[in-house]
GROMACS .gro file of C-alpha atoms in nm:
model
  306
    1UNK     CA    1  -2.353  -4.979  -3.452
    2UNK     CA    2  -2.298  -4.748  -3.154
    3UNK     CA    3  -2.589  -4.911  -2.971
    4UNK     CA    4  -2.438  -5.256  -3.030
    5UNK     CA    5  -2.099  -5.142  -2.897
    6UNK     CA    6  -2.266  -4.991  -2.590
    7UNK     CA    7  -2.457  -5.316  -2.539
    8UNK     CA    8  -2.135  -5.517  -2.568
    9UNK     CA    9  -1.955  -5.290  -2.321
   10UNK     CA   10  -2.237  -5.319  -2.065
   11UNK     CA   11  -2.240  -5.698  -2.101
   12UNK     CA   12  -1.863  -5.720  -2.045
   13UNK     CA   13  -1.885  -5.486  -1.746
   14UNK     CA   14  -2.146  -5.719  -1.593
   15UNK     CA   15  -1.910  -6.010  -1.669
   16UNK     CA   16  -1.626  -5.837  -1.480
   17UNK     CA   17  -1.856  -5.771  -1.182
   18UNK     CA   18  -1.962  -6.136  -1.166
   19UNK     CA   19  -1.607  -6.268  -1.200
   20UNK     CA   20  -1.477  -6.023  -0.940
   21UNK     CA   21  -1.749  -6.101  -0.688
   22UNK     CA   22  -1.694  -6.475  -0.730
   23UNK     CA   23  -1.366  -6.445  -0.540
   24UNK     CA   24  -1.574  -6.382  -0.227
   25UNK     CA   25  -1.763  -6.708  -0.281
   26UNK     CA   26  -1.433  -6.887  -0.336
   27UNK     CA   27  -1.299  -6.748  -0.010
   28UNK     CA   28  -1.616  -6.829   0.185
   29UNK     CA   29  -1.624  -7.188   0.056
   30UNK     CA   30  -1.283  -7.256   0.212
   31UNK     CA   31  -1.446  -7.240   0.557
   32UNK     CA   32  -1.626  -7.567   0.480
   33UNK     CA   33  -1.463  -7.768   0.201
   34UNK     CA   34  -1.129  -7.819   0.026
   35UNK     CA   35  -1.012  -7.653  -0.294
   36UNK     CA   36  -1.048  -7.956  -0.520
   37UNK     CA   37  -1.397  -8.036  -0.390
   38UNK     CA   38  -1.506  -7.678  -0.451
   39UNK     CA   39  -1.368  -7.668  -0.805
   40UNK     CA   40  -1.526  -8.004  -0.890
   41UNK     CA   41  -1.869  -7.900  -0.762
   42UNK     CA   42  -1.848  -7.554  -0.919
   43UNK     CA   43  -1.745  -7.694  -1.257
   44UNK     CA   44  -2.025  -7.952  -1.264
   45UNK     CA   45  -2.280  -7.682  -1.177
   46UNK     CA   46  -2.150  -7.462  -1.460
   47UNK     CA   47  -2.163  -7.757  -1.700
   48UNK     CA   48  -2.521  -7.840  -1.598
   49UNK     CA   49  -2.627  -7.476  -1.633
   50UNK     CA   50  -2.497  -7.449  -1.990
   51UNK     CA   51  -2.650  -7.779  -2.107
   52UNK     CA   52  -3.011  -7.658  -2.154
   53UNK     CA   53  -2.882  -7.339  -2.321
   54UNK     CA   54  -2.688  -7.549  -2.572
   55UNK     CA   55  -2.992  -7.770  -2.633
   56UNK     CA   56  -3.206  -7.465  -2.714
   57UNK     CA   57  -2.940  -7.320  -2.946
   58UNK     CA   58  -2.896  -7.657  -3.119
   59UNK     CA   59  -3.269  -7.683  -3.181
   60UNK     CA   60  -3.265  -7.338  -3.346
   61UNK     CA   61  -2.961  -7.422  -3.560
   62UNK     CA   62  -3.117  -7.742  -3.693
   63UNK     CA   63  -3.424  -7.550  -3.808
   64UNK     CA   64  -3.206  -7.318  -4.016
   65UNK     CA   65  -3.184  -7.401  -4.390
   66UNK     CA   66  -2.807  -7.334  -4.377
   67UNK     CA   67  -2.748  -7.592  -4.102
   68UNK     CA   68  -2.462  -7.837  -4.163
   69UNK     CA   69  -2.385  -8.118  -3.917
   70UNK     CA   70  -2.025  -8.125  -3.783
   71UNK     CA   71  -1.781  -8.334  -3.986
   72UNK     CA   72  -1.532  -8.584  -3.845
   73UNK     CA   73  -1.257  -8.321  -3.869
   74UNK     CA   74  -1.478  -8.074  -3.681
   75UNK     CA   75  -1.525  -8.328  -3.402
   76UNK     CA   76  -1.150  -8.398  -3.383
   77UNK     CA   77  -1.075  -8.026  -3.362
   78UNK     CA   78  -1.335  -7.980  -3.089
   79UNK     CA   79  -1.197  -8.274  -2.889
   80UNK     CA   80  -0.844  -8.131  -2.908
   81UNK     CA   81  -0.969  -7.785  -2.803
   82UNK     CA   82  -1.171  -7.930  -2.516
   83UNK     CA   83  -0.883  -8.139  -2.378
   84UNK     CA   84  -0.619  -7.866  -2.406
   85UNK     CA   85  -0.833  -7.578  -2.280
   86UNK     CA   86  -1.007  -7.793  -2.018
   87UNK     CA   87  -0.683  -7.914  -1.860
   88UNK     CA   88  -0.536  -7.562  -1.864
   89UNK     CA   89  -0.850  -7.429  -1.696
   90UNK     CA   90  -0.828  -7.709  -1.440
   91UNK     CA   91  -0.466  -7.628  -1.349
   92UNK     CA   92  -0.535  -7.253  -1.338
   93UNK     CA   93  -0.856  -7.273  -1.134
   94UNK     CA   94  -0.718  -7.520  -0.880
   95UNK     CA   95  -0.394  -7.329  -0.830
   96UNK     CA   96  -0.596  -7.013  -0.772
   97UNK     CA   97  -0.824  -7.189  -0.525
   98UNK     CA   98  -0.532  -7.350  -0.341
   99UNK     CA   99  -0.376  -7.005  -0.309
  100UNK     CA  100  -0.693  -6.871  -0.150
  101UNK     CA  101  -0.707  -7.175   0.079
  102UNK     CA  102  -0.348  -7.103   0.188
  103UNK     CA  103  -0.443  -6.752   0.302
  104UNK     CA  104  -0.437  -6.516   0.003
  105UNK     CA  105  -0.748  -6.298   0.023
  106UNK     CA  106  -1.000  -6.297  -0.260
  107UNK     CA  107  -0.925  -5.936  -0.347
  108UNK     CA  108  -0.550  -5.993  -0.362
  109UNK     CA  109  -0.604  -6.311  -0.563
  110UNK     CA  110  -0.806  -6.109  -0.814
  111UNK     CA  111  -0.524  -5.864  -0.870
  112UNK     CA  112  -0.248  -6.124  -0.890
  113UNK     CA  113  -0.455  -6.330  -1.133
  114UNK     CA  114  -0.486  -6.021  -1.354
  115UNK     CA  115  -0.114  -6.059  -1.426
  116UNK     CA  116  -0.216  -6.292  -1.710
  117UNK     CA  117  -0.313  -5.981  -1.908
  118UNK     CA  118   0.058  -5.897  -1.924
  119UNK     CA  119   0.180  -6.253  -1.976
  120UNK     CA  120  -0.028  -6.304  -2.292
  121UNK     CA  121   0.165  -6.044  -2.500
  122UNK     CA  122   0.496  -6.169  -2.359
  123UNK     CA  123   0.417  -6.527  -2.465
  124UNK     CA  124   0.304  -6.390  -2.801
  125UNK     CA  125   0.645  -6.225  -2.845
  126UNK     CA  126   0.819  -6.556  -2.768
  127UNK     CA  127   0.607  -6.715  -3.042
  128UNK     CA  128   0.723  -6.452  -3.291
  129UNK     CA  129   0.422  -6.221  -3.289
  130UNK     CA  130   0.441  -5.841  -3.272
  131UNK     CA  131   0.349  -5.683  -2.941
  132UNK     CA  132   0.299  -5.334  -2.805
  133UNK     CA  133   0.617  -5.141  -2.706
  134UNK     CA  134   0.443  -5.073  -2.374
  135UNK     CA  135   0.463  -5.436  -2.261
  136UNK     CA  136   0.804  -5.439  -2.095
  137UNK     CA  137   0.763  -5.112  -1.897
  138UNK     CA  138   0.423  -5.242  -1.788
  139UNK     CA  139   0.574  -5.574  -1.678
  140UNK     CA  140   0.822  -5.384  -1.463
  141UNK     CA  141   0.538  -5.179  -1.314
  142UNK     CA  142   0.334  -5.494  -1.252
  143UNK     CA  143   0.625  -5.670  -1.082
  144UNK     CA  144   0.664  -5.370  -0.853
  145UNK     CA  145   0.292  -5.388  -0.781
  146UNK     CA  146   0.314  -5.759  -0.703
  147UNK     CA  147   0.599  -5.689  -0.462
  148UNK     CA  148   0.390  -5.428  -0.277
  149UNK     CA  149   0.083  -5.651  -0.289
  150UNK     CA  150   0.240  -5.978  -0.176
  151UNK     CA  151   0.528  -5.902   0.060
  152UNK     CA  152   0.455  -6.002   0.419
  153UNK     CA  153   0.725  -5.823   0.615
  154UNK     CA  154   0.999  -6.064   0.721
  155UNK     CA  155   0.802  -6.365   0.590
  156UNK     CA  156   0.826  -6.246   0.228
  157UNK     CA  157   0.582  -6.361  -0.036
  158UNK     CA  158   0.340  -6.624   0.099
  159UNK     CA  159   0.284  -6.968  -0.053
  160UNK     CA  160  -0.073  -6.866  -0.138
  161UNK     CA  161   0.052  -6.567  -0.337
  162UNK     CA  162   0.293  -6.787  -0.536
  163UNK     CA  163   0.018  -7.038  -0.614
  164UNK     CA  164  -0.211  -6.761  -0.744
  165UNK     CA  165   0.077  -6.616  -0.947
  166UNK     CA  166   0.133  -6.962  -1.100
  167UNK     CA  167  -0.238  -6.978  -1.185
  168UNK     CA  168  -0.205  -6.658  -1.388
  169UNK     CA  169   0.053  -6.833  -1.609
  170UNK     CA  170  -0.191  -7.114  -1.686
  171UNK     CA  171  -0.471  -6.864  -1.747
  172UNK     CA  172  -0.247  -6.681  -1.996
  173UNK     CA  173  -0.169  -7.003  -2.186
  174UNK     CA  174  -0.539  -7.097  -2.179
  175UNK     CA  175  -0.637  -6.761  -2.330
  176UNK     CA  176  -0.392  -6.816  -2.616
  177UNK     CA  177  -0.516  -7.172  -2.668
  178UNK     CA  178  -0.879  -7.061  -2.661
  179UNK     CA  179  -0.811  -6.783  -2.915
  180UNK     CA  180  -0.654  -7.044  -3.143
  181UNK     CA  181  -0.970  -7.257  -3.142
  182UNK     CA  182  -1.240  -6.991  -3.091
  183UNK     CA  183  -1.310  -6.938  -3.462
  184UNK     CA  184  -1.314  -7.312  -3.535
  185UNK     CA  185  -1.547  -7.448  -3.265
  186UNK     CA  186  -1.873  -7.361  -3.089
  187UNK     CA  187  -1.763  -7.137  -2.801
  188UNK     CA  188  -2.045  -7.222  -2.561
  189UNK     CA  189  -1.995  -7.593  -2.621
  190UNK     CA  190  -1.623  -7.542  -2.560
  191UNK     CA  191  -1.699  -7.364  -2.231
  192UNK     CA  192  -1.918  -7.656  -2.119
  193UNK     CA  193  -1.655  -7.912  -2.222
  194UNK     CA  194  -1.390  -7.720  -2.025
  195UNK     CA  195  -1.608  -7.726  -1.714
  196UNK     CA  196  -1.670  -8.099  -1.756
  197UNK     CA  197  -1.300  -8.182  -1.788
  198UNK     CA  198  -1.208  -7.948  -1.502
  199UNK     CA  199  -1.481  -8.104  -1.287
  200UNK     CA  200  -1.374  -8.463  -1.354
  201UNK     CA  201  -1.003  -8.399  -1.288
  202UNK     CA  202  -1.082  -8.191  -0.977
  203UNK     CA  203  -1.310  -8.467  -0.846
  204UNK     CA  204  -1.032  -8.724  -0.886
  205UNK     CA  205  -0.791  -8.494  -0.697
  206UNK     CA  206  -1.055  -8.437  -0.427
  207UNK     CA  207  -1.102  -8.813  -0.379
  208UNK     CA  208  -0.725  -8.861  -0.348
  209UNK     CA  209  -0.633  -8.563  -0.128
  210UNK     CA  210  -0.952  -8.456   0.052
  211UNK     CA  211  -1.219  -8.623   0.264
  212UNK     CA  212  -1.586  -8.608   0.168
  213UNK     CA  213  -1.826  -8.453   0.418
  214UNK     CA  214  -2.190  -8.412   0.310
  215UNK     CA  215  -2.263  -8.154   0.581
  216UNK     CA  216  -1.960  -7.945   0.483
  217UNK     CA  217  -2.060  -7.964   0.117
  218UNK     CA  218  -2.412  -7.851   0.207
  219UNK     CA  219  -2.271  -7.560   0.409
  220UNK     CA  220  -2.069  -7.449   0.105
  221UNK     CA  221  -2.360  -7.495  -0.137
  222UNK     CA  222  -2.449  -7.121  -0.168
  223UNK     CA  223  -2.088  -7.040  -0.263
  224UNK     CA  224  -2.076  -7.336  -0.504
  225UNK     CA  225  -2.402  -7.236  -0.674
  226UNK     CA  226  -2.296  -6.872  -0.709
  227UNK     CA  227  -1.956  -6.959  -0.855
  228UNK     CA  228  -2.098  -7.234  -1.074
  229UNK     CA  229  -2.406  -7.058  -1.211
  230UNK     CA  230  -2.296  -6.696  -1.220
  231UNK     CA  231  -1.917  -6.700  -1.255
  232UNK     CA  232  -1.889  -7.010  -1.475
  233UNK     CA  233  -2.219  -7.047  -1.657
  234UNK     CA  234  -2.352  -6.693  -1.698
  235UNK     CA  235  -2.025  -6.494  -1.707
  236UNK     CA  236  -1.858  -6.716  -1.966
  237UNK     CA  237  -2.168  -6.689  -2.186
  238UNK     CA  238  -2.183  -6.311  -2.142
  239UNK     CA  239  -1.813  -6.286  -2.228
  240UNK     CA  240  -1.875  -6.454  -2.563
  241UNK     CA  241  -2.178  -6.235  -2.639
  242UNK     CA  242  -2.008  -5.911  -2.536
  243UNK     CA  243  -1.695  -5.969  -2.746
  244UNK     CA  244  -1.906  -5.998  -3.060
  245UNK     CA  245  -1.992  -5.627  -3.042
  246UNK     CA  246  -1.691  -5.467  -2.870
  247UNK     CA  247  -1.341  -5.376  -2.983
  248UNK     CA  248  -1.090  -5.632  -2.843
  249UNK     CA  249  -0.885  -5.364  -2.665
  250UNK     CA  250  -1.191  -5.220  -2.495
  251UNK     CA  251  -1.311  -5.571  -2.410
  252UNK     CA  252  -0.981  -5.659  -2.241
  253UNK     CA  253  -0.983  -5.336  -2.041
  254UNK     CA  254  -1.340  -5.395  -1.925
  255UNK     CA  255  -1.273  -5.755  -1.821
  256UNK     CA  256  -0.958  -5.653  -1.634
  257UNK     CA  257  -1.188  -5.460  -1.399
  258UNK     CA  258  -1.258  -5.803  -1.249
  259UNK     CA  259  -0.965  -5.739  -1.014
  260UNK     CA  260  -1.117  -5.411  -0.891
  261UNK     CA  261  -1.453  -5.573  -0.819
  262UNK     CA  262  -1.275  -5.858  -0.638
  263UNK     CA  263  -1.130  -5.608  -0.389
  264UNK     CA  264  -1.453  -5.406  -0.358
  265UNK     CA  265  -1.675  -5.708  -0.292
  266UNK     CA  266  -1.420  -5.842  -0.044
  267UNK     CA  267  -1.435  -5.511   0.145
  268UNK     CA  268  -1.816  -5.493   0.141
  269UNK     CA  269  -1.903  -5.856   0.219
  270UNK     CA  270  -1.602  -5.992   0.412
  271UNK     CA  271  -1.478  -5.658   0.557
  272UNK     CA  272  -1.136  -5.749   0.417
  273UNK     CA  273  -0.960  -5.411   0.422
  274UNK     CA  274  -0.632  -5.391   0.227
  275UNK     CA  275  -0.325  -5.236   0.393
  276UNK     CA  276  -0.161  -4.921   0.255
  277UNK     CA  277   0.105  -5.122   0.069
  278UNK     CA  278  -0.166  -5.351  -0.076
  279UNK     CA  279  -0.360  -5.045  -0.201
  280UNK     CA  280  -0.044  -4.915  -0.372
  281UNK     CA  281   0.038  -5.257  -0.518
  282UNK     CA  282  -0.317  -5.300  -0.643
  283UNK     CA  283  -0.308  -4.956  -0.808
  284UNK     CA  284   0.023  -5.037  -0.979
  285UNK     CA  285  -0.107  -5.375  -1.101
  286UNK     CA  286  -0.430  -5.222  -1.231
  287UNK     CA  287  -0.244  -4.937  -1.404
  288UNK     CA  288  -0.007  -5.181  -1.578
  289UNK     CA  289  -0.299  -5.395  -1.700
  290UNK     CA  290  -0.478  -5.091  -1.845
  291UNK     CA  291  -0.171  -4.921  -1.997
  292UNK     CA  292  -0.046  -5.235  -2.173
  293UNK     CA  293  -0.369  -5.253  -2.369
  294UNK     CA  294  -0.358  -4.896  -2.503
  295UNK     CA  295  -0.339  -4.892  -2.886
  296UNK     CA  296  -0.017  -4.690  -2.893
  297UNK     CA  297   0.099  -4.860  -3.216
  298UNK     CA  298  -0.211  -4.739  -3.401
  299UNK     CA  299  -0.156  -4.384  -3.275
  300UNK     CA  300   0.198  -4.378  -3.414
  301UNK     CA  301   0.076  -4.510  -3.749
  302UNK     CA  302  -0.184  -4.235  -3.769
  303UNK     CA  303   0.077  -3.969  -3.697
  304UNK     CA  304   0.306  -4.104  -3.971
  305UNK     CA  305   0.017  -4.110  -4.215
  306UNK     CA  306  -0.075  -3.746  -4.153
   0.00000   0.00000   0.00000
């Protein structure tokens, strides 16, 4: 059991590294192509990458004596999950990419995006679910961190920062929607369906708002392939595998390290050095994300039981 938990933790740590480093590819792609074009291409690459994996898994399932083909209700549930989660992913991913295009650095975008880790329990409270008593102090800490991270002197918070902050809202809603359907549908198939829907909608937006340039697309191909294969295809698959063996609280903490790796890779590859206020804001954001996930409720229950 301990070996399985260690395996799950390592897998999720790799997932966080891949997701964090993908912000660099997102930032580099903006030198050649528009946000919608990048998201469309990245999503189609991720969809194509997962297709042979699904085919292999399907072949194994059909050989099993316990195999049961999906019913009509199963297909309806999957279609609902794909449409809802796919559109939410599309809004979130494109808002994030537009924010980067408008000037928010990849590292900063990683930290602002991590705000969804705090929004999920808040939305859960609105829906009548119990949440940790740490949530509201952590929200205050996170808001202070966002202020330090995003303020631009007299110019205030930039448009790019606001777009990335909006993306975190959609990511939070998507996480809640995905958790609703995760136990009822094939997760890898759902991931592929999300990429397909995100790719189609992003392509339509690219046709409407952006101009196609084959040379520019070719120049951005390395960034597209990295984001599509590693961040979308591999990381989403690793996330599913890792969460099978790891405690949910530990899993969330490990995946929140994505924001740290976003800053580190930006420093190493793009030489994008944060200012003093951005370091402080990043530290406050990261601390709030970690603290909010501490199982303080369980600790109090144990103390009462002793």
